[in-house]
PDB file of C-alpha atoms in Angstrom:
ATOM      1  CA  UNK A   1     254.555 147.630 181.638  1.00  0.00           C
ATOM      2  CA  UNK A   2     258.177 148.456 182.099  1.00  0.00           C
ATOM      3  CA  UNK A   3     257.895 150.835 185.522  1.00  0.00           C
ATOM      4  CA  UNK A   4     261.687 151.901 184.321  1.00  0.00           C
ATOM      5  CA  UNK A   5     260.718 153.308 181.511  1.00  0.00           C
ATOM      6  CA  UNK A   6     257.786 155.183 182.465  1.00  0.00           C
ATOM      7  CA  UNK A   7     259.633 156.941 185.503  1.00  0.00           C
ATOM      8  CA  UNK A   8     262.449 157.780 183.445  1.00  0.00           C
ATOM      9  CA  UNK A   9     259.379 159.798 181.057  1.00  0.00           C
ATOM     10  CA  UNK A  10     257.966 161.229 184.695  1.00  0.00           C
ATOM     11  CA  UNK A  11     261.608 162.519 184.594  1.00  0.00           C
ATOM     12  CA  UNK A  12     261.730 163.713 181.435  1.00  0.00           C
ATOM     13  CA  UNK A  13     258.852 165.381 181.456  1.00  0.00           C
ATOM     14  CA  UNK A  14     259.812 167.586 184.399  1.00  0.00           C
ATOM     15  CA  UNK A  15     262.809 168.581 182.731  1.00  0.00           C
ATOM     16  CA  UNK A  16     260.422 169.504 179.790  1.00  0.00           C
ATOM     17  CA  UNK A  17     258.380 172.140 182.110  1.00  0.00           C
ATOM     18  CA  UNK A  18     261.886 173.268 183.276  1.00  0.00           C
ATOM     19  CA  UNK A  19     263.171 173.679 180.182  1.00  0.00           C
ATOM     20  CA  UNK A  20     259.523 175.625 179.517  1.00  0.00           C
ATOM     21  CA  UNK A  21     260.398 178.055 182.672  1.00  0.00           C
ATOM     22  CA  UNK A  22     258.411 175.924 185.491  1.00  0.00           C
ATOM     23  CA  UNK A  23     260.047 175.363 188.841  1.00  0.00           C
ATOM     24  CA  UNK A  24     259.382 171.549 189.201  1.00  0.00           C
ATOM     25  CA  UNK A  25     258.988 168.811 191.667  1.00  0.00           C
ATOM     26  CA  UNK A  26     258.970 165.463 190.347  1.00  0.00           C
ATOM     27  CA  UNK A  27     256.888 162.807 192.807  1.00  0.00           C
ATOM     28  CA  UNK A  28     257.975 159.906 194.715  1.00  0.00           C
ATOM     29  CA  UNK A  29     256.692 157.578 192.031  1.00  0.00           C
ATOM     30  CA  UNK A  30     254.878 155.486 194.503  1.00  0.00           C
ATOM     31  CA  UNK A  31     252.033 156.795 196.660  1.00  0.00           C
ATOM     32  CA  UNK A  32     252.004 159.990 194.358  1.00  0.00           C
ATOM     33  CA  UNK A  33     247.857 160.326 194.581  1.00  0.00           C
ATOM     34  CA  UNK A  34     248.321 160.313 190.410  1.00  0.00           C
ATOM     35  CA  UNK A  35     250.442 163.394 190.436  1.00  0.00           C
ATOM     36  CA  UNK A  36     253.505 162.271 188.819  1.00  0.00           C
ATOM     37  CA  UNK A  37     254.842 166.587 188.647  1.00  0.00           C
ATOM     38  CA  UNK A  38     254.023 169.753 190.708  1.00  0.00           C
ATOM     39  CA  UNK A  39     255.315 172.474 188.376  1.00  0.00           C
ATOM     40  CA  UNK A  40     254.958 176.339 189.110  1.00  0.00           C
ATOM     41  CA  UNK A  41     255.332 179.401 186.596  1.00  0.00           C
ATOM     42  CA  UNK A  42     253.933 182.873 186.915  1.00  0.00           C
ATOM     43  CA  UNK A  43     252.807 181.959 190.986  1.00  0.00           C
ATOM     44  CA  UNK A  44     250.135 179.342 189.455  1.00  0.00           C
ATOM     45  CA  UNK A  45     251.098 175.555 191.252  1.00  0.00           C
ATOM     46  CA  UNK A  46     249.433 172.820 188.079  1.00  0.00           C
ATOM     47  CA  UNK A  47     249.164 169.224 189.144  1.00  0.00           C
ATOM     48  CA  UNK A  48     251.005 167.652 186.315  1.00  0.00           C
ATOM     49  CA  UNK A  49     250.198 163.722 185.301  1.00  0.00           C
ATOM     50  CA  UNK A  50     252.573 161.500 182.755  1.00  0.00           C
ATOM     51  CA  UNK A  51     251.130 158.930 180.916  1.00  0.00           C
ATOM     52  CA  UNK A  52     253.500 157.004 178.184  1.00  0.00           C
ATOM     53  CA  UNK A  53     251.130 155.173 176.346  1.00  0.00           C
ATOM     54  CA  UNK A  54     252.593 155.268 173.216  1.00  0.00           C
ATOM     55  CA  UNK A  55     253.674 151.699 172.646  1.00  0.00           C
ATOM     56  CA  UNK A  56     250.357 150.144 173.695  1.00  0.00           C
ATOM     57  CA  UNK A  57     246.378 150.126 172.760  1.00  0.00           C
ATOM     58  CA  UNK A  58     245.723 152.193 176.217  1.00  0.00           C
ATOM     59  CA  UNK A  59     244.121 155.339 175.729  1.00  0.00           C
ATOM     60  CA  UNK A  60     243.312 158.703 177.978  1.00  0.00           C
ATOM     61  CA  UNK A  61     239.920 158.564 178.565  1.00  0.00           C
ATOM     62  CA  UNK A  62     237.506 160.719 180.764  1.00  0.00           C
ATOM     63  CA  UNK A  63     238.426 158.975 183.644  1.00  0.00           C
ATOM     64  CA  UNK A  64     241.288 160.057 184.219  1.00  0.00           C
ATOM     65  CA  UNK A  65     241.066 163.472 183.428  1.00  0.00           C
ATOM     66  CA  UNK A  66     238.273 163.392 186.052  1.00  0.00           C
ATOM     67  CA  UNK A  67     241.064 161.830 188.836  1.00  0.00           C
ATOM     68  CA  UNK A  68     243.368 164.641 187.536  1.00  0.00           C
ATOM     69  CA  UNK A  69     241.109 167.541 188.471  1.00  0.00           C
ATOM     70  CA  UNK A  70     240.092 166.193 191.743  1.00  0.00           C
ATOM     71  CA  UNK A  71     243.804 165.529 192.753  1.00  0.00           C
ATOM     72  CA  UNK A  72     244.461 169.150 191.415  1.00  0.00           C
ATOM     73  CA  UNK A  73     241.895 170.529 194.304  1.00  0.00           C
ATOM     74  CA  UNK A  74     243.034 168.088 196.717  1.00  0.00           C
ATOM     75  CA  UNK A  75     246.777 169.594 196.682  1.00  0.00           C
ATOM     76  CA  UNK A  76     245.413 172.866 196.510  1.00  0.00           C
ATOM     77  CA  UNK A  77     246.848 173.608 192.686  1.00  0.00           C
ATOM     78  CA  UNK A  78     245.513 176.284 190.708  1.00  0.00           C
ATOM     79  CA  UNK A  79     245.927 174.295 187.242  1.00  0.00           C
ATOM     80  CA  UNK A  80     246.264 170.997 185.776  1.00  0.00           C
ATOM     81  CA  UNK A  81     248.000 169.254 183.164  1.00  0.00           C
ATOM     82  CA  UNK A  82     248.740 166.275 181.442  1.00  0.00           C
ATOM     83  CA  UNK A  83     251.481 165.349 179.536  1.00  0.00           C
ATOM     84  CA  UNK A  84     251.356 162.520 176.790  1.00  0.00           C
ATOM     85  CA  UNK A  85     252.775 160.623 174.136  1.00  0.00           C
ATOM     86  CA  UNK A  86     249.948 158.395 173.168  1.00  0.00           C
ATOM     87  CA  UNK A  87     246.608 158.431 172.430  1.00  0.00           C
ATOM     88  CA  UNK A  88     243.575 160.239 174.011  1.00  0.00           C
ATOM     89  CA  UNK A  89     239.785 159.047 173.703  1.00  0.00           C
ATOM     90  CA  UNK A  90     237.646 161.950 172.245  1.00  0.00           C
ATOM     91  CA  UNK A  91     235.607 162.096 175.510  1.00  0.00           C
ATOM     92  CA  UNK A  92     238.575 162.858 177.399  1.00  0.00           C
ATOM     93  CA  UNK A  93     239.740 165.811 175.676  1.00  0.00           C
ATOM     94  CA  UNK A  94     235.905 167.088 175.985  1.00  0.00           C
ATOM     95  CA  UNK A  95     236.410 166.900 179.706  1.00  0.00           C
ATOM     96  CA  UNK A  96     240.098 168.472 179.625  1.00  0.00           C
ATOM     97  CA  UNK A  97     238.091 171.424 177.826  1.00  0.00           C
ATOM     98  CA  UNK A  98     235.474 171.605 180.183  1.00  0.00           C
ATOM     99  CA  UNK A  99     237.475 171.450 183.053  1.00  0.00           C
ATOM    100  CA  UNK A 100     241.297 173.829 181.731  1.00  0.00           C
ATOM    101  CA  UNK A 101     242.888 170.575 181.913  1.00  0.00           C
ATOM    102  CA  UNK A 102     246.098 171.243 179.400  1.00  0.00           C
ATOM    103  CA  UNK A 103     246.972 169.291 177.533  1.00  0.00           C
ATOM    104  CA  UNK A 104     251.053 168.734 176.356  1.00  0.00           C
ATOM    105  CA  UNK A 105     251.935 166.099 173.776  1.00  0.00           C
ATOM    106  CA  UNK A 106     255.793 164.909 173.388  1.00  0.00           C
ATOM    107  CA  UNK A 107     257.129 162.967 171.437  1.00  0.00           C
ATOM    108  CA  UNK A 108     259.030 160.389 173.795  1.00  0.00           C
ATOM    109  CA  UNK A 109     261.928 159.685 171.208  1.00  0.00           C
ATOM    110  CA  UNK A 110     262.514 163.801 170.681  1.00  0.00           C
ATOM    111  CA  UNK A 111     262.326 164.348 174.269  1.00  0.00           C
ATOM    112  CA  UNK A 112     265.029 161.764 175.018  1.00  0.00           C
ATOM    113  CA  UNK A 113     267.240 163.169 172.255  1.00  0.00           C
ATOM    114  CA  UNK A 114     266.912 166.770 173.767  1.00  0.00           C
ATOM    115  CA  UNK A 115     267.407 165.542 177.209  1.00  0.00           C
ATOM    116  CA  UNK A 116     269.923 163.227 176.690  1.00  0.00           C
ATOM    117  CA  UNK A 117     272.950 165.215 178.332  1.00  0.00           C
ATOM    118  CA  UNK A 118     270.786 165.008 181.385  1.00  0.00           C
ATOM    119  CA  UNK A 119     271.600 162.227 184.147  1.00  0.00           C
ATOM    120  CA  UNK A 120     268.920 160.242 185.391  1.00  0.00           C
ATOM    121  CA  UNK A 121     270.898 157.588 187.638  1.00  0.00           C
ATOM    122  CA  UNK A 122     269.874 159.515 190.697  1.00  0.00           C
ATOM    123  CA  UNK A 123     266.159 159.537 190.232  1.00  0.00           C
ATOM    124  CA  UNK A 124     265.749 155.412 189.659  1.00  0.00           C
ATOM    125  CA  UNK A 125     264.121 153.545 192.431  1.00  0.00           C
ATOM    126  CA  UNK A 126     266.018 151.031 193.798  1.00  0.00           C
ATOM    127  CA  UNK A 127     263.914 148.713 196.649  1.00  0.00           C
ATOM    128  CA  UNK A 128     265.908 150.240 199.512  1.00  0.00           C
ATOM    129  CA  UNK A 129     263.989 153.711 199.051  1.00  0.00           C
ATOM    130  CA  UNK A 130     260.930 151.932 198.403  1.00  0.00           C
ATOM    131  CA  UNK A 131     261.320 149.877 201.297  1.00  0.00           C
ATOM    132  CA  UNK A 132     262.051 152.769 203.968  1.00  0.00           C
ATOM    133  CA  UNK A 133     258.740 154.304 202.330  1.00  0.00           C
ATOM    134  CA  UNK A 134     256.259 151.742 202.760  1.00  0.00           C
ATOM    135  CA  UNK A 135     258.119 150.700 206.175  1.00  0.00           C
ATOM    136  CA  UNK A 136     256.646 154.140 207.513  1.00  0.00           C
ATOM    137  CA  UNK A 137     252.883 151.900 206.873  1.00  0.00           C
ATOM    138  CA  UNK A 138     253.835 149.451 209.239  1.00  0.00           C
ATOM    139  CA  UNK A 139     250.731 148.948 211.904  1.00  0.00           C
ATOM    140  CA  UNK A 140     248.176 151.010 209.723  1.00  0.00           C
ATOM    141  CA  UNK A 141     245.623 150.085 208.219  1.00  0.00           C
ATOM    142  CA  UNK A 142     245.130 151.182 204.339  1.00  0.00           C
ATOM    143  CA  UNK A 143     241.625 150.900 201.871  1.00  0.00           C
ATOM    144  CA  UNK A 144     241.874 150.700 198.237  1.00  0.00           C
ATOM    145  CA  UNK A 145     239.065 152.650 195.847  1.00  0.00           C
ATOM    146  CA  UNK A 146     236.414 149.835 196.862  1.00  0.00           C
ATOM    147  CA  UNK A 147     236.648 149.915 200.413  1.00  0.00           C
ATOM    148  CA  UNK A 148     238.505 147.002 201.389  1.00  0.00           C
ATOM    149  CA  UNK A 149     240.808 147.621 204.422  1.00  0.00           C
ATOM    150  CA  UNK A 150     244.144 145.979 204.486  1.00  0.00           C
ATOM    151  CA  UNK A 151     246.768 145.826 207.668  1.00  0.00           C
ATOM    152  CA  UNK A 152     249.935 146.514 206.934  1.00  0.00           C
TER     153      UNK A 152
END
């Protein structure tokens, strides 16, 4: 997985919704809780998650729509959204419908040509930023999704 070139679609995708008439927020990138976007239009916040699967066999499944609309209610959004440019199971979209999940398709080679006057340098991670935000861990204690604890 090249982490470069997904963030830079994160990015692209928020200058998508702005382009769209969203106000935008684009995530950290690392400890996001799976919102890679907050966009707002018309007073309605949407949780807004990026996945460039495109190049690879991975598909949106249910899953992850699922994580989406939890993560919505967790930040206290009134919508949700995901934004694509690969391939989606069929049992995911039935849950996107179920739940008013939208769903936004782009075309990752379009969307670079239309944003290409648009300067990225400043959103790239380098380890320094990275560093100062997991250095705010140090001394607590952290779980991952099956309960085991780790000390950082």
């Amino acid at each position: 997985m090249n982490i470069k070139r997904h963030r830079r679609f994160e990015f692209l995708a928020g200058e998508y919704l702005k382009r769209e008439g969203f106000d935008i927020e684009v995530t950290q990138g690392v400890a996001d809780w799976g919102v890679d976007v907050f966009a707002e239009k018309d007073g309605i916040k949407y949780a807004v998650q990026v996945k460039m699967y495109g190049d690879c066999k991975t598909k949106i499944n249910r899953r992850m729509m699922m994580e989406l609309y939890g993560v919505m209610h967790y930040f206290d959004c009134q919508g949700a959204m995901m934004i694509f440019n690969g391939q989606m199971m069929p049992d995911a979209v039935k849950v996107a419908e179920k739940l008013d999940i939208q769903l936004v398709y782009i075309d990752q080679h379009q969307l670079d040509e239309s944003c290409s006057e648009i300067d990225l340098s400043e959103t790239e991670q380098t380890f320094d930023t990275v560093w100062n935000d997991i250095s705010t861990l140090a001394g607590k204690t952290i779980a991952n999704s099956r309960g085991t604890a780790y000390q950082i």
